[in-house]
């Protein structure tokens, strides 16, 4: 994972401690995970929080997803977390993005529930995750066509290579330099990664011709199509029962969950209900 990491001196433990609900996990996503951060890249934190039983059964509407942005230690950061139930639902919807967050090696905070989710992640992988990476790459390619920036271009290549590798090897690898060692890819990508380090929104300039890029992106998309046809990944996810059990047990094991005692009758006996 050479090239992956965080800016020195950023106190992420304090970020975890400030959250209103316990975090199941928090990891780093974005350019730091993908292996092409710039000197001025922000830090994208992603994870799962655990709402209390009281919040879920009360009259209020608790936040299933929370987003916060701030500056700390001179670095711009954002944190997006989902409640555990929503996150597991996203896992079962063939969402490669949440699996990258779950399996990120850049772990800021972990827990036994996080470890259990990682163990169950293999069971949700299907051939249809190829659609996720194809669609994400197409979106980033259109953004590159409009802006000419290196960032969406590298995102497009990264998504296609992640999809190809997933279909071929059954593993979610989001780190572009690692993918360049695992899958055939254009040699100039290493130079584009190096160029991206100088500025988050740096332009491609004349590093590579647009016709060459178009040809190579089309070829990678075709490889993803073929890999999806040939993959041994299943049509449907498995493990939904185990994931359901995990959500229930994690919620009920929360120390904030204390079932109320049964009402006391006039005779001093506990009454059911």
mmCIF file of C-alpha atoms in Angstrom:
data_model
loop_
_atom_site.group_PDB
_atom_site.id
_atom_site.type_symbol
_atom_site.label_atom_id
_atom_site.label_comp_id
_atom_site.label_asym_id
_atom_site.label_seq_id
_atom_site.Cartn_x
_atom_site.Cartn_y
_atom_site.Cartn_z
ATOM 1 C CA UNK A 1 0.000 0.000 0.000
ATOM 2 C CA UNK A 2 2.841 2.409 -0.759
ATOM 3 C CA UNK A 3 1.452 5.884 -1.225
ATOM 4 C CA UNK A 4 -1.523 5.371 1.067
ATOM 5 C CA UNK A 5 -1.591 7.239 4.324
ATOM 6 C CA UNK A 6 -2.596 10.354 6.186
ATOM 7 C CA UNK A 7 -1.113 13.809 6.666
ATOM 8 C CA UNK A 8 1.233 13.847 9.614
ATOM 9 C CA UNK A 9 -0.010 15.419 12.826
ATOM 10 C CA UNK A 10 -3.747 15.093 12.200
ATOM 11 C CA UNK A 11 -5.539 14.063 15.412
ATOM 12 C CA UNK A 12 -8.303 11.754 14.218
ATOM 13 C CA UNK A 13 -8.878 10.140 17.622
ATOM 14 C CA UNK A 14 -10.362 13.411 18.834
ATOM 15 C CA UNK A 15 -12.796 13.383 15.923
ATOM 16 C CA UNK A 16 -14.060 9.954 16.973
ATOM 17 C CA UNK A 17 -14.469 11.015 20.597
ATOM 18 C CA UNK A 18 -16.634 13.990 19.649
ATOM 19 C CA UNK A 19 -19.367 11.983 17.889
ATOM 20 C CA UNK A 20 -22.843 11.973 19.505
ATOM 21 C CA UNK A 21 -23.290 8.202 19.075
ATOM 22 C CA UNK A 22 -20.737 5.406 19.380
ATOM 23 C CA UNK A 23 -18.849 4.651 16.170
ATOM 24 C CA UNK A 24 -18.675 1.057 14.990
ATOM 25 C CA UNK A 25 -15.788 2.047 12.761
ATOM 26 C CA UNK A 26 -14.229 5.009 11.013
ATOM 27 C CA UNK A 27 -11.816 4.702 8.099
ATOM 28 C CA UNK A 28 -10.210 6.973 5.544
ATOM 29 C CA UNK A 29 -11.575 6.969 2.011
ATOM 30 C CA UNK A 30 -11.018 9.230 -0.996
ATOM 31 C CA UNK A 31 -7.669 10.081 -2.515
ATOM 32 C CA UNK A 32 -5.690 8.910 0.525
ATOM 33 C CA UNK A 33 -7.203 5.440 0.199
ATOM 34 C CA UNK A 34 -6.918 5.446 -3.576
ATOM 35 C CA UNK A 35 -3.205 6.202 -3.421
ATOM 36 C CA UNK A 36 -3.088 9.587 -5.137
ATOM 37 C CA UNK A 37 -3.534 12.306 -2.481
ATOM 38 C CA UNK A 38 -2.297 15.806 -3.200
ATOM 39 C CA UNK A 39 -0.449 18.031 -0.786
ATOM 40 C CA UNK A 40 -3.707 19.930 -0.271
ATOM 41 C CA UNK A 41 -6.106 16.958 -0.278
ATOM 42 C CA UNK A 42 -8.766 16.945 2.403
ATOM 43 C CA UNK A 43 -9.292 13.886 4.608
ATOM 44 C CA UNK A 44 -12.435 11.896 3.838
ATOM 45 C CA UNK A 45 -13.548 9.923 6.899
ATOM 46 C CA UNK A 46 -16.315 7.356 6.465
ATOM 47 C CA UNK A 47 -17.911 4.987 8.920
ATOM 48 C CA UNK A 48 -20.851 3.696 10.896
ATOM 49 C CA UNK A 49 -22.537 5.013 14.026
ATOM 50 C CA UNK A 50 -24.883 3.096 16.305
ATOM 51 C CA UNK A 51 -28.172 4.738 17.180
ATOM 52 C CA UNK A 52 -29.646 3.816 20.530
ATOM 53 C CA UNK A 53 -32.803 1.745 20.818
ATOM 54 C CA UNK A 54 -34.501 4.696 22.504
ATOM 55 C CA UNK A 55 -33.715 6.947 19.529
ATOM 56 C CA UNK A 56 -35.192 4.411 17.116
ATOM 57 C CA UNK A 57 -38.425 3.696 18.969
ATOM 58 C CA UNK A 58 -39.110 7.212 20.226
ATOM 59 C CA UNK A 59 -41.136 9.915 18.511
ATOM 60 C CA UNK A 60 -38.149 11.721 17.040
ATOM 61 C CA UNK A 61 -36.508 11.106 13.666
ATOM 62 C CA UNK A 62 -32.873 10.190 14.346
ATOM 63 C CA UNK A 63 -30.256 10.846 11.682
ATOM 64 C CA UNK A 64 -29.611 7.671 9.719
ATOM 65 C CA UNK A 65 -26.774 9.517 7.972
ATOM 66 C CA UNK A 66 -24.625 12.242 9.492
ATOM 67 C CA UNK A 67 -22.268 14.596 7.670
ATOM 68 C CA UNK A 68 -19.826 17.061 9.204
ATOM 69 C CA UNK A 69 -17.024 19.185 7.761
ATOM 70 C CA UNK A 70 -14.366 21.185 9.590
ATOM 71 C CA UNK A 71 -10.700 22.195 9.685
ATOM 72 C CA UNK A 72 -8.328 20.662 12.202
ATOM 73 C CA UNK A 73 -4.557 20.875 12.439
ATOM 74 C CA UNK A 74 -4.571 22.849 9.194
ATOM 75 C CA UNK A 75 -6.357 20.088 7.261
ATOM 76 C CA UNK A 76 -9.889 20.127 5.874
ATOM 77 C CA UNK A 77 -11.820 17.033 6.951
ATOM 78 C CA UNK A 78 -15.255 15.624 6.424
ATOM 79 C CA UNK A 79 -16.950 12.743 8.199
ATOM 80 C CA UNK A 80 -19.930 10.821 6.831
ATOM 81 C CA UNK A 81 -21.433 7.992 8.877
ATOM 82 C CA UNK A 82 -24.508 5.809 8.494
ATOM 83 C CA UNK A 83 -26.397 4.034 11.231
ATOM 84 C CA UNK A 84 -25.441 0.357 11.306
ATOM 85 C CA UNK A 85 -28.770 -0.821 9.889
ATOM 86 C CA UNK A 86 -28.616 1.555 6.925
ATOM 87 C CA UNK A 87 -24.992 0.672 6.226
ATOM 88 C CA UNK A 88 -25.779 -3.046 6.123
ATOM 89 C CA UNK A 89 -28.685 -2.342 3.778
ATOM 90 C CA UNK A 90 -26.250 -0.517 1.486
ATOM 91 C CA UNK A 91 -23.855 -3.472 1.659
ATOM 92 C CA UNK A 92 -26.620 -5.727 0.367
ATOM 93 C CA UNK A 93 -27.418 -3.355 -2.533
ATOM 94 C CA UNK A 94 -24.243 -4.116 -4.487
ATOM 95 C CA UNK A 95 -22.643 -0.863 -3.412
ATOM 96 C CA UNK A 96 -18.903 -1.080 -3.943
ATOM 97 C CA UNK A 97 -18.318 2.317 -2.352
ATOM 98 C CA UNK A 98 -19.429 1.230 1.132
ATOM 99 C CA UNK A 99 -17.387 -1.963 0.854
ATOM 100 C CA UNK A 100 -14.290 0.125 0.116
ATOM 101 C CA UNK A 101 -14.983 2.100 3.284
ATOM 102 C CA UNK A 102 -15.519 -1.046 5.326
ATOM 103 C CA UNK A 103 -12.378 -2.748 4.021
ATOM 104 C CA UNK A 104 -10.129 0.324 3.991
ATOM 105 C CA UNK A 105 -6.752 -0.453 5.607
ATOM 106 C CA UNK A 106 -6.603 3.147 6.866
ATOM 107 C CA UNK A 107 -8.493 2.461 10.096
ATOM 108 C CA UNK A 108 -9.106 5.338 12.481
ATOM 109 C CA UNK A 109 -11.458 3.494 14.851
ATOM 110 C CA UNK A 110 -12.551 -0.131 15.030
ATOM 111 C CA UNK A 111 -14.646 -2.455 17.185
ATOM 112 C CA UNK A 112 -15.713 -6.125 17.339
ATOM 113 C CA UNK A 113 -18.758 -5.256 15.216
ATOM 114 C CA UNK A 114 -16.451 -3.769 12.590
ATOM 115 C CA UNK A 115 -14.430 -6.982 12.558
ATOM 116 C CA UNK A 116 -17.626 -9.007 12.156
ATOM 117 C CA UNK A 117 -18.735 -6.835 9.228
ATOM 118 C CA UNK A 118 -15.384 -7.364 7.536
ATOM 119 C CA UNK A 119 -15.750 -11.129 7.956
ATOM 120 C CA UNK A 120 -19.194 -11.043 6.345
ATOM 121 C CA UNK A 121 -18.236 -8.694 3.486
ATOM 122 C CA UNK A 122 -17.134 -11.509 1.169
ATOM 123 C CA UNK A 123 -20.654 -12.906 1.198
ATOM 124 C CA UNK A 124 -22.209 -9.781 -0.298
ATOM 125 C CA UNK A 125 -19.956 -9.627 -3.362
ATOM 126 C CA UNK A 126 -21.748 -10.369 -6.633
ATOM 127 C CA UNK A 127 -21.087 -10.031 -10.350
ATOM 128 C CA UNK A 128 -23.430 -7.043 -10.316
ATOM 129 C CA UNK A 129 -20.868 -4.941 -8.457
ATOM 130 C CA UNK A 130 -19.371 -4.541 -11.914
ATOM 131 C CA UNK A 131 -22.270 -2.205 -12.744
ATOM 132 C CA UNK A 132 -21.335 0.036 -9.814
ATOM 133 C CA UNK A 133 -17.754 0.504 -11.001
ATOM 134 C CA UNK A 134 -18.710 0.938 -14.642
ATOM 135 C CA UNK A 135 -21.238 3.634 -13.727
ATOM 136 C CA UNK A 136 -18.890 5.450 -11.362
ATOM 137 C CA UNK A 137 -16.109 5.463 -13.973
ATOM 138 C CA UNK A 138 -18.473 6.865 -16.610
ATOM 139 C CA UNK A 139 -19.519 9.697 -14.282
ATOM 140 C CA UNK A 140 -15.907 10.602 -13.523
ATOM 141 C CA UNK A 141 -14.968 10.429 -17.196
ATOM 142 C CA UNK A 142 -17.682 12.950 -18.069
ATOM 143 C CA UNK A 143 -16.402 15.198 -15.285
ATOM 144 C CA UNK A 144 -12.878 14.964 -16.687
ATOM 145 C CA UNK A 145 -14.161 15.821 -20.176
ATOM 146 C CA UNK A 146 -15.642 19.035 -18.734
ATOM 147 C CA UNK A 147 -12.800 20.081 -16.430
ATOM 148 C CA UNK A 148 -9.608 18.511 -17.778
ATOM 149 C CA UNK A 149 -8.518 17.822 -14.192
ATOM 150 C CA UNK A 150 -6.341 14.891 -13.176
ATOM 151 C CA UNK A 151 -8.518 13.982 -10.193
ATOM 152 C CA UNK A 152 -11.620 12.705 -12.049
ATOM 153 C CA UNK A 153 -9.392 11.079 -14.669
ATOM 154 C CA UNK A 154 -7.572 9.051 -12.010
ATOM 155 C CA UNK A 155 -10.895 8.267 -10.336
ATOM 156 C CA UNK A 156 -12.176 6.856 -13.638
ATOM 157 C CA UNK A 157 -9.119 4.640 -14.154
ATOM 158 C CA UNK A 158 -9.195 3.556 -10.505
ATOM 159 C CA UNK A 159 -12.862 2.560 -10.636
ATOM 160 C CA UNK A 160 -12.426 0.497 -13.800
ATOM 161 C CA UNK A 161 -9.347 -1.304 -12.461
ATOM 162 C CA UNK A 162 -11.052 -1.935 -9.109
ATOM 163 C CA UNK A 163 -14.022 -3.427 -10.962
ATOM 164 C CA UNK A 164 -11.854 -5.607 -13.196
ATOM 165 C CA UNK A 165 -9.849 -6.896 -10.238
ATOM 166 C CA UNK A 166 -12.995 -7.585 -8.225
ATOM 167 C CA UNK A 167 -14.576 -9.566 -11.046
ATOM 168 C CA UNK A 168 -11.358 -11.469 -11.709
ATOM 169 C CA UNK A 169 -9.952 -12.056 -8.208
ATOM 170 C CA UNK A 170 -12.976 -11.557 -5.926
ATOM 171 C CA UNK A 171 -11.206 -8.861 -3.886
ATOM 172 C CA UNK A 172 -12.046 -5.199 -3.333
ATOM 173 C CA UNK A 173 -8.830 -3.233 -3.916
ATOM 174 C CA UNK A 174 -9.246 0.538 -4.088
ATOM 175 C CA UNK A 175 -5.552 1.548 -4.023
ATOM 176 C CA UNK A 176 -4.498 2.497 -7.552
ATOM 177 C CA UNK A 177 -0.715 1.880 -7.188
ATOM 178 C CA UNK A 178 -1.489 -1.629 -5.908
ATOM 179 C CA UNK A 179 -3.855 -2.210 -8.823
ATOM 180 C CA UNK A 180 -1.116 -1.187 -11.262
ATOM 181 C CA UNK A 181 0.917 -4.124 -9.948
ATOM 182 C CA UNK A 182 -2.039 -6.526 -10.083
ATOM 183 C CA UNK A 183 -3.669 -5.671 -13.411
ATOM 184 C CA UNK A 184 -2.388 -4.623 -16.856
ATOM 185 C CA UNK A 185 -2.735 -0.848 -17.090
ATOM 186 C CA UNK A 186 -1.294 2.082 -19.062
ATOM 187 C CA UNK A 187 2.274 2.855 -18.002
ATOM 188 C CA UNK A 188 1.591 6.596 -17.893
ATOM 189 C CA UNK A 189 -0.740 6.226 -14.883
ATOM 190 C CA UNK A 190 2.247 6.276 -12.530
ATOM 191 C CA UNK A 191 3.256 9.656 -13.993
ATOM 192 C CA UNK A 192 -0.301 10.979 -13.603
ATOM 193 C CA UNK A 193 -0.317 9.920 -9.943
ATOM 194 C CA UNK A 194 2.967 11.775 -9.400
ATOM 195 C CA UNK A 195 1.583 14.877 -11.128
ATOM 196 C CA UNK A 196 -1.579 14.796 -9.008
ATOM 197 C CA UNK A 197 0.482 15.198 -5.812
ATOM 198 C CA UNK A 198 1.223 18.835 -6.584
ATOM 199 C CA UNK A 199 -2.388 20.073 -6.553
ATOM 200 C CA UNK A 200 -5.803 18.616 -5.748
ATOM 201 C CA UNK A 201 -7.374 20.216 -8.824
ATOM 202 C CA UNK A 202 -4.362 20.174 -11.143
ATOM 203 C CA UNK A 203 -4.952 19.922 -14.873
ATOM 204 C CA UNK A 204 -3.839 17.118 -17.166
ATOM 205 C CA UNK A 205 -2.112 19.575 -19.467
ATOM 206 C CA UNK A 206 -0.111 17.863 -22.193
ATOM 207 C CA UNK A 207 0.931 14.830 -20.116
ATOM 208 C CA UNK A 208 -1.137 12.407 -22.239
ATOM 209 C CA UNK A 209 -3.141 12.968 -25.399
ATOM 210 C CA UNK A 210 -6.933 12.920 -25.121
ATOM 211 C CA UNK A 211 -7.156 10.373 -27.936
ATOM 212 C CA UNK A 212 -4.849 8.004 -26.041
ATOM 213 C CA UNK A 213 -6.865 8.427 -22.846
ATOM 214 C CA UNK A 214 -10.141 7.771 -24.648
ATOM 215 C CA UNK A 215 -8.775 4.639 -26.262
ATOM 216 C CA UNK A 216 -7.408 3.266 -22.989
ATOM 217 C CA UNK A 217 -10.545 4.064 -20.973
ATOM 218 C CA UNK A 218 -12.680 2.369 -23.614
ATOM 219 C CA UNK A 219 -10.400 -0.674 -23.539
ATOM 220 C CA UNK A 220 -10.597 -0.897 -19.741
ATOM 221 C CA UNK A 221 -14.389 -0.594 -19.827
ATOM 222 C CA UNK A 222 -14.486 -3.459 -22.338
ATOM 223 C CA UNK A 223 -12.214 -5.508 -20.054
ATOM 224 C CA UNK A 224 -14.615 -4.892 -17.196
ATOM 225 C CA UNK A 225 -17.526 -6.051 -19.367
ATOM 226 C CA UNK A 226 -15.665 -9.255 -20.219
ATOM 227 C CA UNK A 227 -14.521 -9.828 -16.644
ATOM 228 C CA UNK A 228 -18.110 -9.464 -15.470
ATOM 229 C CA UNK A 229 -19.229 -12.089 -17.959
ATOM 230 C CA UNK A 230 -16.443 -14.476 -16.930
ATOM 231 C CA UNK A 231 -16.481 -13.936 -13.150
ATOM 232 C CA UNK A 232 -17.206 -16.678 -10.674
ATOM 233 C CA UNK A 233 -18.905 -14.250 -8.322
ATOM 234 C CA UNK A 234 -22.541 -15.181 -7.653
ATOM 235 C CA UNK A 235 -25.678 -13.494 -8.920
ATOM 236 C CA UNK A 236 -27.059 -12.772 -5.452
ATOM 237 C CA UNK A 237 -25.449 -11.866 -2.125
ATOM 238 C CA UNK A 238 -25.424 -14.314 0.749
ATOM 239 C CA UNK A 239 -25.115 -13.740 4.454
ATOM 240 C CA UNK A 240 -28.150 -11.498 4.860
ATOM 241 C CA UNK A 241 -29.354 -13.548 7.841
ATOM 242 C CA UNK A 242 -25.963 -13.276 9.540
ATOM 243 C CA UNK A 243 -25.888 -9.537 8.884
ATOM 244 C CA UNK A 244 -29.386 -9.180 10.315
ATOM 245 C CA UNK A 245 -28.321 -11.063 13.436
ATOM 246 C CA UNK A 246 -25.300 -8.796 13.758
ATOM 247 C CA UNK A 247 -27.389 -5.621 13.558
ATOM 248 C CA UNK A 248 -29.810 -6.889 16.220
ATOM 249 C CA UNK A 249 -27.130 -8.156 18.594
ATOM 250 C CA UNK A 250 -25.061 -4.967 18.259
ATOM 251 C CA UNK A 251 -28.084 -2.812 18.999
ATOM 252 C CA UNK A 252 -29.186 -4.808 22.026
ATOM 253 C CA UNK A 253 -25.654 -5.075 23.381
ATOM 254 C CA UNK A 254 -25.313 -1.280 23.374
ATOM 255 C CA UNK A 255 -24.795 -0.277 27.045
ATOM 256 C CA UNK A 256 -27.295 2.546 26.516
ATOM 257 C CA UNK A 257 -30.016 -0.080 26.003
ATOM 258 C CA UNK A 258 -31.719 -0.896 29.301
ATOM 259 C CA UNK A 259 -35.165 -2.500 28.913
ATOM 260 C CA UNK A 260 -37.642 -0.856 31.302
ATOM 261 C CA UNK A 261 -38.852 -2.848 34.258
ATOM 262 C CA UNK A 262 -42.418 -4.120 34.179
ATOM 263 C CA UNK A 263 -44.976 -1.918 35.975
ATOM 264 C CA UNK A 264 -45.467 -2.634 39.686
ATOM 265 C CA UNK A 265 -48.989 -3.621 40.811
ATOM 266 C CA UNK A 266 -50.574 -2.497 44.065
ATOM 267 C CA UNK A 267 -49.562 -5.809 45.592
ATOM 268 C CA UNK A 268 -45.931 -5.140 44.792
ATOM 269 C CA UNK A 269 -45.766 -7.801 42.044
ATOM 270 C CA UNK A 270 -44.370 -7.109 38.634
ATOM 271 C CA UNK A 271 -46.997 -7.145 35.949
ATOM 272 C CA UNK A 272 -46.249 -8.361 32.424
ATOM 273 C CA UNK A 273 -46.175 -5.621 29.804
#
